[in-house]
PDB file of C-alpha atoms in Angstrom:
ATOM      1  CA  MET U 768      -0.094   5.991  20.770  1.00 89.00           C
ATOM      2  CA  TYR U 769       2.009   7.332  17.919  1.00 95.00           C
ATOM      3  CA  LEU U 770       2.401   5.329  14.712  1.00 97.00           C
ATOM      4  CA  LEU U 771       4.725   5.926  11.790  1.00 98.00           C
ATOM      5  CA  ALA U 772       3.191   4.652   8.535  1.00 98.00           C
ATOM      6  CA  ILE U 773       5.087   4.018   5.292  1.00 97.00           C
ATOM      7  CA  ASP U 774       3.953   2.864   1.870  1.00 96.00           C
ATOM      8  CA  THR U 775       5.964   2.563  -1.347  1.00 95.00           C
ATOM      9  CA  SER U 776       3.698   0.316  -3.413  1.00 92.00           C
ATOM     10  CA  ALA U 777       3.085   3.336  -5.666  1.00 89.00           C
ATOM     11  CA  ASN U 778       4.605   6.730  -4.843  1.00 91.00           C
ATOM     12  CA  ALA U 779       6.679   7.064  -1.671  1.00 94.00           C
ATOM     13  CA  SER U 780       4.358   7.977   1.190  1.00 96.00           C
ATOM     14  CA  ALA U 781       4.856   8.463   4.943  1.00 97.00           C
ATOM     15  CA  ALA U 782       2.624   9.675   7.759  1.00 97.00           C
ATOM     16  CA  LEU U 783       2.786  10.261  11.494  1.00 97.00           C
ATOM     17  CA  LEU U 784      -0.453   9.390  13.268  1.00 97.00           C
ATOM     18  CA  ASP U 785      -1.806   9.858  16.764  1.00 96.00           C
ATOM     19  CA  ALA U 786      -3.896   6.699  17.268  1.00 93.00           C
ATOM     20  CA  THR U 787      -4.633   7.234  20.957  1.00 90.00           C
ATOM     21  CA  ASN U 788      -8.343   7.359  20.068  1.00 89.00           C
ATOM     22  CA  VAL U 789      -8.912   4.685  17.436  1.00 84.00           C
ATOM     23  CA  HIS U 790     -12.297   6.203  16.578  1.00 87.00           C
ATOM     24  CA  ASP U 791     -10.596   9.461  15.698  1.00 90.00           C
ATOM     25  CA  VAL U 792      -7.107   8.748  14.389  1.00 92.00           C
ATOM     26  CA  ARG U 793      -5.369  12.091  13.988  1.00 95.00           C
ATOM     27  CA  VAL U 794      -2.926  12.793  11.162  1.00 96.00           C
ATOM     28  CA  MET U 795      -0.095  14.787  12.708  1.00 96.00           C
ATOM     29  CA  ASP U 796       1.755  15.206   9.421  1.00 96.00           C
ATOM     30  CA  SER U 797       2.181  13.359   6.138  1.00 97.00           C
ATOM     31  CA  PHE U 798       4.240  13.257   2.960  1.00 96.00           C
ATOM     32  CA  THR U 799       3.616  11.840  -0.516  1.00 94.00           C
ATOM     33  CA  SER U 800       6.050  12.156  -3.395  1.00 92.00           C
ATOM     34  CA  THR U 801       4.740  13.432  -6.719  1.00 86.00           C
ATOM     35  CA  PHE U 802       7.051  11.056  -8.566  1.00 84.00           C
ATOM     36  CA  SER U 803       6.910   7.275  -8.871  1.00 79.00           C
ATOM     37  CA  ASN U 804      10.630   6.510  -9.009  1.00 83.00           C
ATOM     38  CA  ASP U 805      12.293   8.436  -6.178  1.00 87.00           C
ATOM     39  CA  HIS U 806      11.523   6.156  -3.206  1.00 89.00           C
ATOM     40  CA  SER U 807      15.103   5.682  -2.050  1.00 88.00           C
ATOM     41  CA  GLU U 808      15.929   9.384  -2.291  1.00 91.00           C
ATOM     42  CA  VAL U 809      12.934  10.907  -0.504  1.00 94.00           C
ATOM     43  CA  LEU U 810      11.579   8.395   2.025  1.00 96.00           C
ATOM     44  CA  ALA U 811      14.178   8.575   4.814  1.00 95.00           C
ATOM     45  CA  PRO U 812      14.416  12.405   4.730  1.00 96.00           C
ATOM     46  CA  ALA U 813      10.613  12.581   4.797  1.00 96.00           C
ATOM     47  CA  VAL U 814      10.437  10.394   7.911  1.00 97.00           C
ATOM     48  CA  GLU U 815      13.074  12.536   9.586  1.00 96.00           C
ATOM     49  CA  ARG U 816      11.093  15.713   8.822  1.00 97.00           C
ATOM     50  CA  LEU U 817       7.837  14.227  10.130  1.00 97.00           C
ATOM     51  CA  LEU U 818       9.387  13.316  13.472  1.00 97.00           C
ATOM     52  CA  LYS U 819      11.269  16.594  13.778  1.00 96.00           C
ATOM     53  CA  SER U 820       8.142  18.677  13.086  1.00 94.00           C
ATOM     54  CA  ALA U 821       6.250  16.711  15.758  1.00 95.00           C
ATOM     55  CA  GLY U 822       9.108  17.045  18.235  1.00 96.00           C
ATOM     56  CA  ILE U 823       9.295  13.331  19.032  1.00 94.00           C
ATOM     57  CA  GLY U 824      11.966  10.688  18.661  1.00 95.00           C
ATOM     58  CA  GLY U 825      11.614   7.359  16.948  1.00 95.00           C
ATOM     59  CA  ASP U 826      11.843   5.514  20.236  1.00 92.00           C
ATOM     60  CA  SER U 827       8.684   7.334  21.382  1.00 94.00           C
ATOM     61  CA  LEU U 828       6.627   5.607  18.686  1.00 96.00           C
ATOM     62  CA  SER U 829       4.377   2.665  19.549  1.00 95.00           C
ATOM     63  CA  GLY U 830       5.135   1.016  16.236  1.00 96.00           C
ATOM     64  CA  ILE U 831       5.746   1.302  12.514  1.00 97.00           C
ATOM     65  CA  VAL U 832       3.215   0.284   9.893  1.00 97.00           C
ATOM     66  CA  VAL U 833       4.329  -0.528   6.358  1.00 97.00           C
ATOM     67  CA  GLY U 834       2.447  -1.396   3.183  1.00 96.00           C
ATOM     68  CA  VAL U 835       3.569  -4.848   2.011  1.00 97.00           C
ATOM     69  CA  GLY U 836       2.173  -4.550  -1.500  1.00 95.00           C
ATOM     70  CA  PRO U 837       1.352  -5.761  -3.990  1.00 96.00           C
ATOM     71  CA  GLY U 838       3.664  -3.414  -5.814  1.00 92.00           C
ATOM     72  CA  PRO U 839       6.758  -3.226  -8.027  1.00 88.00           C
ATOM     73  CA  PHE U 840       9.786  -5.048  -6.649  1.00 90.00           C
ATOM     74  CA  THR U 841      12.201  -2.107  -6.473  1.00 87.00           C
ATOM     75  CA  GLY U 842       9.876   0.462  -4.944  1.00 90.00           C
ATOM     76  CA  LEU U 843       8.249  -1.926  -2.481  1.00 93.00           C
ATOM     77  CA  ARG U 844      11.499  -3.171  -0.993  1.00 93.00           C
ATOM     78  CA  VAL U 845      12.610   0.405  -0.236  1.00 95.00           C
ATOM     79  CA  GLY U 846       9.658   0.895   2.103  1.00 96.00           C
ATOM     80  CA  LEU U 847      10.030  -2.524   3.689  1.00 96.00           C
ATOM     81  CA  ALA U 848      13.770  -2.173   4.239  1.00 96.00           C
ATOM     82  CA  THR U 849      13.305   1.292   5.732  1.00 97.00           C
ATOM     83  CA  ALA U 850      10.557   0.159   8.103  1.00 97.00           C
ATOM     84  CA  ARG U 851      12.442  -2.931   9.251  1.00 97.00           C
ATOM     85  CA  THR U 852      15.664  -0.988   9.807  1.00 97.00           C
ATOM     86  CA  LEU U 853      13.980   1.781  11.806  1.00 97.00           C
ATOM     87  CA  GLY U 854      12.061  -0.770  13.859  1.00 97.00           C
ATOM     88  CA  PHE U 855      15.313  -2.568  14.702  1.00 97.00           C
ATOM     89  CA  VAL U 856      17.167   0.634  15.617  1.00 96.00           C
ATOM     90  CA  TRP U 857      14.313   2.061  17.715  1.00 97.00           C
ATOM     91  CA  LYS U 858      13.390  -1.354  19.167  1.00 97.00           C
ATOM     92  CA  ILE U 859       9.694  -1.024  18.284  1.00 97.00           C
ATOM     93  CA  PRO U 860       7.325  -3.444  16.481  1.00 96.00           C
ATOM     94  CA  VAL U 861       6.795  -3.267  12.723  1.00 97.00           C
ATOM     95  CA  HIS U 862       3.407  -4.271  11.318  1.00 96.00           C
ATOM     96  CA  GLY U 863       2.405  -5.018   7.729  1.00 97.00           C
ATOM     97  CA  VAL U 864      -0.789  -3.994   5.926  1.00 96.00           C
ATOM     98  CA  MET U 865      -1.747  -4.984   2.399  1.00 96.00           C
ATOM     99  CA  SER U 866      -1.490  -1.793   0.393  1.00 96.00           C
ATOM    100  CA  LEU U 867      -4.818  -2.302  -1.424  1.00 97.00           C
ATOM    101  CA  ASP U 868      -6.521  -2.254   1.987  1.00 95.00           C
ATOM    102  CA  ALA U 869      -5.712   1.458   2.172  1.00 92.00           C
ATOM    103  CA  ILE U 870      -7.982   2.258  -0.770  1.00 96.00           C
ATOM    104  CA  ALA U 871     -10.590  -0.194   0.517  1.00 97.00           C
ATOM    105  CA  LEU U 872     -10.737   1.741   3.801  1.00 94.00           C
ATOM    106  CA  GLU U 873     -11.382   4.963   1.917  1.00 94.00           C
ATOM    107  CA  ALA U 874     -13.992   3.242  -0.250  1.00 96.00           C
ATOM    108  CA  VAL U 875     -15.927   2.014   2.800  1.00 96.00           C
ATOM    109  CA  ALA U 876     -16.174   5.587   4.081  1.00 93.00           C
ATOM    110  CA  GLY U 877     -18.578   6.201   1.180  1.00 94.00           C
ATOM    111  CA  LYS U 878     -20.790   3.299   2.349  1.00 96.00           C
ATOM    112  CA  PRO U 879     -20.859   1.143  -0.816  1.00 96.00           C
ATOM    113  CA  GLU U 880     -23.954  -1.036  -1.170  1.00 95.00           C
ATOM    114  CA  THR U 881     -22.273  -3.998  -2.855  1.00 97.00           C
ATOM    115  CA  GLU U 882     -19.024  -5.898  -2.923  1.00 98.00           C
ATOM    116  CA  PHE U 883     -16.291  -3.992  -4.719  1.00 98.00           C
ATOM    117  CA  VAL U 884     -12.812  -4.295  -6.179  1.00 98.00           C
ATOM    118  CA  VAL U 885      -9.692  -2.226  -5.576  1.00 98.00           C
ATOM    119  CA  ALA U 886      -7.239  -2.103  -8.481  1.00 98.00           C
ATOM    120  CA  ILE U 887      -3.965  -0.287  -9.134  1.00 96.00           C
ATOM    121  CA  ASP U 888      -1.485  -0.305 -11.989  1.00 95.00           C
ATOM    122  CA  ALA U 889       0.831  -3.322 -12.088  1.00 94.00           C
ATOM    123  CA  ARG U 890       2.491  -2.291 -15.367  1.00 91.00           C
ATOM    124  CA  ARG U 891       2.918  -4.802 -18.211  1.00 92.00           C
ATOM    125  CA  LYS U 892      -0.729  -3.925 -19.087  1.00 94.00           C
ATOM    126  CA  GLU U 893      -1.928  -5.663 -15.896  1.00 97.00           C
ATOM    127  CA  LEU U 894      -3.547  -4.710 -12.594  1.00 97.00           C
ATOM    128  CA  TYR U 895      -2.993  -5.585  -8.945  1.00 97.00           C
ATOM    129  CA  TRP U 896      -6.440  -6.140  -7.468  1.00 98.00           C
ATOM    130  CA  ALA U 897      -8.462  -7.574  -4.608  1.00 98.00           C
ATOM    131  CA  ARG U 898     -12.169  -8.079  -3.872  1.00 98.00           C
ATOM    132  CA  TYR U 899     -13.902  -6.797  -0.722  1.00 98.00           C
ATOM    133  CA  THR U 900     -17.272  -6.914   1.018  1.00 98.00           C
ATOM    134  CA  CYS U 901     -19.209  -3.660   1.316  1.00 97.00           C
ATOM    135  CA  THR U 902     -17.759  -3.293   4.827  1.00 96.00           C
ATOM    136  CA  GLY U 903     -14.162  -3.646   3.620  1.00 95.00           C
ATOM    137  CA  GLU U 904     -13.483  -7.266   4.528  1.00 95.00           C
ATOM    138  CA  LEU U 905     -11.093  -8.953   2.115  1.00 96.00           C
ATOM    139  CA  LEU U 906     -12.800 -11.704   0.115  1.00 98.00           C
ATOM    140  CA  ASP U 907     -10.292 -12.568  -2.582  1.00 97.00           C
ATOM    141  CA  GLY U 908      -6.815 -11.567  -3.595  1.00 95.00           C
ATOM    142  CA  PRO U 909      -4.514  -9.954  -4.107  1.00 97.00           C
ATOM    143  CA  HIS U 910      -4.046 -10.942  -7.739  1.00 97.00           C
ATOM    144  CA  VAL U 911      -2.164  -9.623 -10.747  1.00 97.00           C
ATOM    145  CA  THR U 912      -4.040 -10.093 -14.032  1.00 97.00           C
ATOM    146  CA  VAL U 913      -5.268  -8.234 -17.100  1.00 97.00           C
ATOM    147  CA  ALA U 914      -8.320  -6.005 -16.627  1.00 97.00           C
ATOM    148  CA  GLU U 915     -10.633  -8.480 -18.325  1.00 97.00           C
ATOM    149  CA  GLU U 916     -10.190 -10.983 -15.486  1.00 98.00           C
ATOM    150  CA  LEU U 917     -11.627  -8.713 -12.802  1.00 98.00           C
ATOM    151  CA  PRO U 918     -15.183  -9.423 -11.548  1.00 97.00           C
ATOM    152  CA  ALA U 919     -18.053  -7.278 -12.830  1.00 97.00           C
ATOM    153  CA  LEU U 920     -18.210  -5.033  -9.765  1.00 98.00           C
ATOM    154  CA  PRO U 921     -17.543  -1.385  -8.881  1.00 98.00           C
ATOM    155  CA  VAL U 922     -13.788  -0.752  -9.112  1.00 98.00           C
ATOM    156  CA  TYR U 923     -11.901   1.739  -6.953  1.00 98.00           C
ATOM    157  CA  GLY U 924      -8.329   2.860  -7.505  1.00 97.00           C
ATOM    158  CA  ALA U 925      -5.996   4.195 -10.169  1.00 95.00           C
ATOM    159  CA  GLY U 926      -6.254   0.934 -12.083  1.00 95.00           C
ATOM    160  CA  ALA U 927      -9.907   1.687 -12.752  1.00 95.00           C
ATOM    161  CA  GLY U 928      -9.046   5.009 -14.336  1.00 95.00           C
ATOM    162  CA  LEU U 929      -6.228   3.489 -16.348  1.00 96.00           C
ATOM    163  CA  TYR U 930      -8.359   0.753 -17.955  1.00 97.00           C
ATOM    164  CA  ALA U 931     -11.853   2.244 -17.694  1.00 96.00           C
ATOM    165  CA  GLU U 932     -13.031   1.176 -21.151  1.00 96.00           C
ATOM    166  CA  ARG U 933     -11.786  -2.399 -20.780  1.00 97.00           C
ATOM    167  CA  LEU U 934     -13.420  -2.733 -17.359  1.00 97.00           C
ATOM    168  CA  GLN U 935     -16.714  -1.310 -18.553  1.00 96.00           C
ATOM    169  CA  ALA U 936     -16.679  -3.779 -21.425  1.00 97.00           C
ATOM    170  CA  ILE U 937     -16.874  -6.691 -18.945  1.00 97.00           C
ATOM    171  CA  GLY U 938     -19.608  -5.079 -16.860  1.00 97.00           C
ATOM    172  CA  ALA U 939     -17.421  -3.526 -14.153  1.00 97.00           C
ATOM    173  CA  SER U 940     -18.009   0.109 -13.222  1.00 95.00           C
ATOM    174  CA  VAL U 941     -15.396   2.746 -12.470  1.00 95.00           C
ATOM    175  CA  VAL U 942     -16.202   4.567  -9.224  1.00 96.00           C
ATOM    176  CA  GLU U 943     -16.135   8.314  -9.802  1.00 94.00           C
ATOM    177  CA  GLY U 944     -13.650  10.195  -7.687  1.00 94.00           C
ATOM    178  CA  PHE U 945     -11.324   7.206  -7.229  1.00 95.00           C
ATOM    179  CA  GLU U 946      -9.860   7.017 -10.744  1.00 93.00           C
ATOM    180  CA  GLU U 947      -6.465   8.249  -9.548  1.00 90.00           C
ATOM    181  CA  SER U 948      -6.401   6.781  -6.019  1.00 94.00           C
ATOM    182  CA  HIS U 949      -3.186   5.098  -4.914  1.00 93.00           C
ATOM    183  CA  PRO U 950      -2.362   3.443  -1.582  1.00 94.00           C
ATOM    184  CA  ASN U 951      -1.154   6.015   0.929  1.00 94.00           C
ATOM    185  CA  ALA U 952       0.489   5.978   4.328  1.00 96.00           C
ATOM    186  CA  VAL U 953      -2.357   7.765   6.135  1.00 96.00           C
ATOM    187  CA  ALA U 954      -4.879   5.060   5.244  1.00 95.00           C
ATOM    188  CA  ILE U 955      -2.303   2.301   5.838  1.00 95.00           C
ATOM    189  CA  GLY U 956      -1.679   3.597   9.350  1.00 95.00           C
ATOM    190  CA  THR U 957      -5.376   4.100  10.090  1.00 95.00           C
ATOM    191  CA  ARG U 958      -6.162   0.566   8.969  1.00 93.00           C
ATOM    192  CA  ALA U 959      -3.454  -0.845  11.242  1.00 94.00           C
ATOM    193  CA  ALA U 960      -4.625   1.243  14.214  1.00 93.00           C
ATOM    194  CA  ILE U 961      -8.123  -0.191  13.846  1.00 91.00           C
ATOM    195  CA  GLN U 962      -6.765  -3.731  13.591  1.00 90.00           C
ATOM    196  CA  LEU U 963      -4.531  -3.361  16.633  1.00 90.00           C
ATOM    197  CA  ALA U 964      -7.315  -1.831  18.735  1.00 89.00           C
ATOM    198  CA  SER U 965      -9.673  -4.704  17.862  1.00 88.00           C
ATOM    199  CA  GLY U 966      -7.109  -7.339  18.779  1.00 88.00           C
ATOM    200  CA  GLU U 967      -6.626  -8.386  15.151  1.00 86.00           C
ATOM    201  CA  ARG U 968      -3.042  -9.129  14.242  1.00 83.00           C
ATOM    202  CA  PRO U 969      -1.772  -7.150  11.252  1.00 84.00           C
ATOM    203  CA  LEU U 970       0.305  -8.919   8.628  1.00 90.00           C
ATOM    204  CA  THR U 971       4.008  -9.606   8.884  1.00 93.00           C
ATOM    205  CA  THR U 972       6.351  -7.570   6.706  1.00 95.00           C
ATOM    206  CA  GLU U 973       6.625 -10.334   4.110  1.00 95.00           C
ATOM    207  CA  PRO U 974       6.310  -8.578   0.722  1.00 95.00           C
ATOM    208  CA  LEU U 975       3.516  -9.352  -1.748  1.00 95.00           C
ATOM    209  CA  TYR U 976       5.420  -9.049  -5.000  1.00 93.00           C
ATOM    210  CA  LEU U 977       3.069 -11.498  -6.831  1.00 92.00           C
ATOM    211  CA  ARG U 978       5.582 -11.876  -9.643  1.00 79.00           C
ATOM    212  CA  GLU U 979       9.329 -11.798 -10.226  1.00 67.00           C
ATOM    213  CA  SER U 980      11.363  -8.619 -10.542  1.00 55.00           C
ATOM    214  CA  ASP U 981      11.634  -6.946 -13.937  1.00 52.00           C
ATOM    215  CA  ALA U 982      15.403  -6.945 -13.439  1.00 48.00           C
ATOM    216  CA  LYS U 983      17.033 -10.029 -14.916  1.00 49.00           C
ATOM    217  CA  VAL U 984      20.595 -11.309 -14.926  1.00 47.00           C
ATOM    218  CA  PRO U 985      21.925 -10.960 -18.503  1.00 52.00           C
ATOM    219  CA  ALA U 986      22.330 -14.312 -20.210  1.00 52.00           C
ATOM    220  CA  VAL U 987      26.051 -13.635 -20.740  1.00 53.00           C
ATOM    221  CA  MET U 988      26.494 -13.317 -16.951  1.00 51.00           C
ATOM    222  CA  LYS U 989      24.565 -16.372 -15.819  1.00 50.00           C
ATOM    223  CA  GLY U 990      27.408 -18.791 -16.407  1.00 54.00           C
ATOM    224  CA  LYS U 991      29.795 -16.643 -14.382  1.00 53.00           C
ATOM    225  CA  LEU U 992      27.461 -16.707 -11.381  1.00 48.00           C
ATOM    226  CA  LEU U 993      27.256 -20.511 -11.183  1.00 46.00           C
TER     227      LEU U 993
END
């Protein structure tokens, strides 16, 4: 079972996975951009390269997995539009996974002893975050708030590194080694493979923007659009 995974909640990321053995999901190839604003330019060519290097066509995939956020409006919709379009063209299912779940999956690999939080940068001096059990089950979220509103728990993800002092001031702890962790397509795809194998239905591709786009219609134009 081959899965194509895509996430654009942070940097553009894509991965091709062999999920035939769900206990040993194999990464056939992957791509992650080093920039945070080139989603529309690099994502489609990256997907094409992944499939070409593996020697398979899109219609040979069992499905597409896409991170549904939370994330910035512009970047997130690039990944969602790409996944939906490819799924339609290749006539294969498209599954959604909350992007924070990707970091949670990686956190669980370290066998945390307590509940924990995953947090990434939401800009505007805020964080996207969610709370999980020590086994990675979602308890609360996702939310977008200032750092001071997070629970006093271990925090994984780039948001922890960004606001380490503010989090420590409320009793939260920044987990070493995860201060720069962003959602990525490999973990998104692995999470979905586990869900599908267990009979759990992944999410739809409805985006989790959590707030309105930064782009606004200029006041001078509003009257002309009515």
